[in-house]
Amino acid sequence: MRTLHDTDPKQFIAGFLTSFTEDLLSSDEDAATIVDRYHTPDIVQIADGHAIDRDKLIAHTRPVRKNRPESRMEVHEALVNGDRLAARYTLHVRQRGKDLSINVHFFGQFAPDGRMRRAHLLTRTLPAQQETPGRS
């Protein structure tokens, strides 16, 4: 796994999230093993005010595997400071014939080995076919 310091911040966050999802969807490997490959044991993600620890993250993989969404990311900007990364991206998802675009503001902390330790995400689902403001 790449670390924050051996790649461009935009490439790091896109690669991290894309690889995690691909690993979940492309194998029958135990979800806990995949979660642990990408996250430290004390992982806490707070998405729109809802805290998700390791056990909740593992449980969250079940519907992802069941629904098998297609997704792609557009990373608009990303900055690294030490072990922390801030990014603004749009996640485009197609699931069960429905298209969604979600603006994400991500603030995360990563371990030296590249695994996620903490994350705060603020999200906003865009109305259908709306362009992302401030695209670059």
PDB file of C-alpha atoms in Angstrom:
ATOM      1  CA  MET A   1       0.000   0.000   0.000  1.00  0.00           C
ATOM      2  CA  ARG A   2       1.211   3.473  -0.790  1.00  0.00           C
ATOM      3  CA  THR A   3       1.794   5.990   1.956  1.00  0.00           C
ATOM      4  CA  LEU A   4       0.958   9.688   2.092  1.00  0.00           C
ATOM      5  CA  HIS A   5       4.540  10.608   1.378  1.00  0.00           C
ATOM      6  CA  ASP A   6       5.276   8.503  -1.705  1.00  0.00           C
ATOM      7  CA  THR A   7       2.547   9.786  -4.039  1.00  0.00           C
ATOM      8  CA  ASP A   8       0.577  12.872  -4.990  1.00  0.00           C
ATOM      9  CA  PRO A   9      -2.228  13.556  -2.436  1.00  0.00           C
ATOM     10  CA  LYS A  10      -4.930  13.425  -5.142  1.00  0.00           C
ATOM     11  CA  GLN A  11      -3.637  10.077  -6.377  1.00  0.00           C
ATOM     12  CA  PHE A  12      -3.271   8.765  -2.824  1.00  0.00           C
ATOM     13  CA  ILE A  13      -6.885   9.372  -1.748  1.00  0.00           C
ATOM     14  CA  ALA A  14      -8.324   8.231  -5.094  1.00  0.00           C
ATOM     15  CA  GLY A  15      -6.162   5.104  -5.054  1.00  0.00           C
ATOM     16  CA  PHE A  16      -6.917   4.352  -1.410  1.00  0.00           C
ATOM     17  CA  LEU A  17     -10.702   4.534  -1.764  1.00  0.00           C
ATOM     18  CA  THR A  18     -10.813   2.885  -5.201  1.00  0.00           C
ATOM     19  CA  SER A  19      -8.563  -0.009  -4.145  1.00  0.00           C
ATOM     20  CA  PHE A  20     -10.538  -0.588  -0.944  1.00  0.00           C
ATOM     21  CA  THR A  21     -13.802  -0.800  -2.890  1.00  0.00           C
ATOM     22  CA  GLU A  22     -12.286  -2.985  -5.625  1.00  0.00           C
ATOM     23  CA  ASP A  23     -10.868  -5.389  -3.036  1.00  0.00           C
ATOM     24  CA  LEU A  24     -14.312  -5.694  -1.447  1.00  0.00           C
ATOM     25  CA  LEU A  25     -16.079  -6.289  -4.746  1.00  0.00           C
ATOM     26  CA  SER A  26     -13.540  -8.467  -6.536  1.00  0.00           C
ATOM     27  CA  SER A  27     -13.047 -11.232  -3.989  1.00  0.00           C
ATOM     28  CA  ASP A  28     -14.758 -13.377  -1.416  1.00  0.00           C
ATOM     29  CA  GLU A  29     -11.986 -12.602   1.078  1.00  0.00           C
ATOM     30  CA  ASP A  30     -13.243 -11.967   4.600  1.00  0.00           C
ATOM     31  CA  ALA A  31     -14.436  -8.357   4.878  1.00  0.00           C
ATOM     32  CA  ALA A  32     -12.641  -7.906   8.214  1.00  0.00           C
ATOM     33  CA  THR A  33      -9.340  -8.832   6.573  1.00  0.00           C
ATOM     34  CA  ILE A  34      -9.891  -6.263   3.832  1.00  0.00           C
ATOM     35  CA  VAL A  35     -10.968  -3.568   6.312  1.00  0.00           C
ATOM     36  CA  ASP A  36      -7.856  -4.259   8.397  1.00  0.00           C
ATOM     37  CA  ARG A  37      -5.636  -4.000   5.317  1.00  0.00           C
ATOM     38  CA  TYR A  38      -6.809  -0.417   4.773  1.00  0.00           C
ATOM     39  CA  HIS A  39      -7.637   0.771   8.300  1.00  0.00           C
ATOM     40  CA  THR A  40      -5.975   0.674  11.706  1.00  0.00           C
ATOM     41  CA  PRO A  41      -7.766  -1.333  14.439  1.00  0.00           C
ATOM     42  CA  ASP A  42      -8.812   1.907  16.177  1.00  0.00           C
ATOM     43  CA  ILE A  43     -10.351   3.426  13.027  1.00  0.00           C
ATOM     44  CA  VAL A  44     -13.096   5.966  13.582  1.00  0.00           C
ATOM     45  CA  GLN A  45     -14.883   7.597  10.672  1.00  0.00           C
ATOM     46  CA  ILE A  46     -17.404  10.312  11.306  1.00  0.00           C
ATOM     47  CA  ALA A  47     -19.607  10.804   8.266  1.00  0.00           C
ATOM     48  CA  ASP A  48     -22.122  13.622   8.524  1.00  0.00           C
ATOM     49  CA  GLY A  49     -22.067  13.306  12.306  1.00  0.00           C
ATOM     50  CA  HIS A  50     -22.410   9.516  12.434  1.00  0.00           C
ATOM     51  CA  ALA A  51     -19.458   7.683  13.994  1.00  0.00           C
ATOM     52  CA  ILE A  52     -18.340   4.409  12.428  1.00  0.00           C
ATOM     53  CA  ASP A  53     -15.806   2.225  14.222  1.00  0.00           C
ATOM     54  CA  ARG A  54     -14.134  -0.926  12.889  1.00  0.00           C
ATOM     55  CA  ASP A  55     -17.097  -3.215  13.625  1.00  0.00           C
ATOM     56  CA  LYS A  56     -19.586  -0.828  11.981  1.00  0.00           C
ATOM     57  CA  LEU A  57     -17.277  -0.417   9.004  1.00  0.00           C
ATOM     58  CA  ILE A  58     -17.129  -4.190   8.543  1.00  0.00           C
ATOM     59  CA  ALA A  59     -20.935  -4.363   8.787  1.00  0.00           C
ATOM     60  CA  HIS A  60     -21.183  -1.570   6.179  1.00  0.00           C
ATOM     61  CA  THR A  61     -19.301  -3.742   3.671  1.00  0.00           C
ATOM     62  CA  ARG A  62     -22.189  -6.240   3.511  1.00  0.00           C
ATOM     63  CA  PRO A  63     -24.601  -3.980   1.579  1.00  0.00           C
ATOM     64  CA  VAL A  64     -21.734  -2.739  -0.603  1.00  0.00           C
ATOM     65  CA  ARG A  65     -20.931  -6.323  -1.583  1.00  0.00           C
ATOM     66  CA  LYS A  66     -24.600  -7.158  -2.067  1.00  0.00           C
ATOM     67  CA  ASN A  67     -25.478  -4.100  -4.182  1.00  0.00           C
ATOM     68  CA  ARG A  68     -22.153  -4.017  -6.097  1.00  0.00           C
ATOM     69  CA  PRO A  69     -22.247  -0.345  -7.073  1.00  0.00           C
ATOM     70  CA  GLU A  70     -20.123   1.042  -9.875  1.00  0.00           C
ATOM     71  CA  SER A  71     -18.266   4.175  -8.868  1.00  0.00           C
ATOM     72  CA  ARG A  72     -15.635   6.641  -9.914  1.00  0.00           C
ATOM     73  CA  MET A  73     -14.029   9.578  -8.142  1.00  0.00           C
ATOM     74  CA  GLU A  74     -13.142  13.048  -9.299  1.00  0.00           C
ATOM     75  CA  VAL A  75     -10.630  14.508  -6.858  1.00  0.00           C
ATOM     76  CA  HIS A  76     -10.774  18.282  -7.151  1.00  0.00           C
ATOM     77  CA  GLU A  77      -8.066  19.091  -4.618  1.00  0.00           C
ATOM     78  CA  ALA A  78      -6.076  17.378  -1.901  1.00  0.00           C
ATOM     79  CA  LEU A  79      -3.458  18.569   0.576  1.00  0.00           C
ATOM     80  CA  VAL A  80      -1.155  16.709   2.956  1.00  0.00           C
ATOM     81  CA  ASN A  81       0.333  17.986   6.205  1.00  0.00           C
ATOM     82  CA  GLY A  82       2.296  15.356   8.116  1.00  0.00           C
ATOM     83  CA  ASP A  83      -0.006  12.360   8.637  1.00  0.00           C
ATOM     84  CA  ARG A  84      -3.153  14.284   7.700  1.00  0.00           C
ATOM     85  CA  LEU A  85      -4.896  14.653   4.375  1.00  0.00           C
ATOM     86  CA  ALA A  86      -7.697  17.011   3.372  1.00  0.00           C
ATOM     87  CA  ALA A  87      -9.502  16.465   0.093  1.00  0.00           C
ATOM     88  CA  ARG A  88     -12.510  17.638  -1.830  1.00  0.00           C
ATOM     89  CA  TYR A  89     -13.914  15.164  -4.322  1.00  0.00           C
ATOM     90  CA  THR A  90     -17.061  14.056  -6.073  1.00  0.00           C
ATOM     91  CA  LEU A  91     -18.066  10.422  -5.918  1.00  0.00           C
ATOM     92  CA  HIS A  92     -20.163   9.260  -8.867  1.00  0.00           C
ATOM     93  CA  VAL A  93     -22.107   6.072  -8.139  1.00  0.00           C
ATOM     94  CA  ARG A  94     -24.364   3.902 -10.268  1.00  0.00           C
ATOM     95  CA  GLN A  95     -26.413   1.378  -8.332  1.00  0.00           C
ATOM     96  CA  ARG A  96     -29.519  -0.514  -9.414  1.00  0.00           C
ATOM     97  CA  GLY A  97     -29.901   1.731 -12.460  1.00  0.00           C
ATOM     98  CA  LYS A  98     -29.766   4.934 -10.423  1.00  0.00           C
ATOM     99  CA  ASP A  99     -26.994   7.514 -10.782  1.00  0.00           C
ATOM    100  CA  LEU A 100     -25.838   9.585  -7.819  1.00  0.00           C
ATOM    101  CA  SER A 101     -23.177  12.245  -7.452  1.00  0.00           C
ATOM    102  CA  ILE A 102     -21.975  13.058  -3.961  1.00  0.00           C
ATOM    103  CA  ASN A 103     -19.734  15.969  -3.025  1.00  0.00           C
ATOM    104  CA  VAL A 104     -17.343  14.950  -0.244  1.00  0.00           C
ATOM    105  CA  HIS A 105     -15.117  17.057   1.987  1.00  0.00           C
ATOM    106  CA  PHE A 106     -12.673  14.633   3.609  1.00  0.00           C
ATOM    107  CA  PHE A 107     -10.319  15.236   6.526  1.00  0.00           C
ATOM    108  CA  GLY A 108      -8.297  12.184   7.497  1.00  0.00           C
ATOM    109  CA  GLN A 109      -5.321  10.933   9.459  1.00  0.00           C
ATOM    110  CA  PHE A 110      -3.215   8.027   8.232  1.00  0.00           C
ATOM    111  CA  ALA A 111      -0.737   5.668   9.886  1.00  0.00           C
ATOM    112  CA  PRO A 112       2.855   5.560   8.567  1.00  0.00           C
ATOM    113  CA  ASP A 113       2.000   2.375   6.597  1.00  0.00           C
ATOM    114  CA  GLY A 114      -0.795   4.149   4.680  1.00  0.00           C
ATOM    115  CA  ARG A 115      -3.771   2.767   6.599  1.00  0.00           C
ATOM    116  CA  MET A 116      -6.539   5.169   7.629  1.00  0.00           C
ATOM    117  CA  ARG A 117      -6.694   5.964  11.336  1.00  0.00           C
ATOM    118  CA  ARG A 118      -9.352   8.713  11.520  1.00  0.00           C
ATOM    119  CA  ALA A 119     -11.658  10.420   9.060  1.00  0.00           C
ATOM    120  CA  HIS A 120     -14.267  13.137   9.088  1.00  0.00           C
ATOM    121  CA  LEU A 121     -16.474  13.373   6.016  1.00  0.00           C
ATOM    122  CA  LEU A 122     -19.043  15.979   5.116  1.00  0.00           C
ATOM    123  CA  THR A 123     -21.208  14.934   2.186  1.00  0.00           C
ATOM    124  CA  ARG A 124     -23.906  16.410   0.001  1.00  0.00           C
ATOM    125  CA  THR A 125     -25.814  14.476  -2.635  1.00  0.00           C
ATOM    126  CA  LEU A 126     -26.180  16.578  -5.761  1.00  0.00           C
ATOM    127  CA  PRO A 127     -29.435  16.852  -7.671  1.00  0.00           C
ATOM    128  CA  ALA A 128     -29.458  14.742 -10.840  1.00  0.00           C
ATOM    129  CA  GLN A 129     -27.133  16.038 -13.573  1.00  0.00           C
ATOM    130  CA  GLN A 130     -25.933  19.045 -11.555  1.00  0.00           C
ATOM    131  CA  GLU A 131     -22.405  20.165 -12.275  1.00  0.00           C
ATOM    132  CA  THR A 132     -19.970  20.316  -9.369  1.00  0.00           C
ATOM    133  CA  PRO A 133     -19.239  23.952  -8.405  1.00  0.00           C
ATOM    134  CA  GLY A 134     -15.603  24.968  -8.547  1.00  0.00           C
ATOM    135  CA  ARG A 135     -14.524  22.028 -10.687  1.00  0.00           C
ATOM    136  CA  SER A 136     -10.874  22.005 -11.547  1.00  0.00           C
TER     137      SER A 136
END
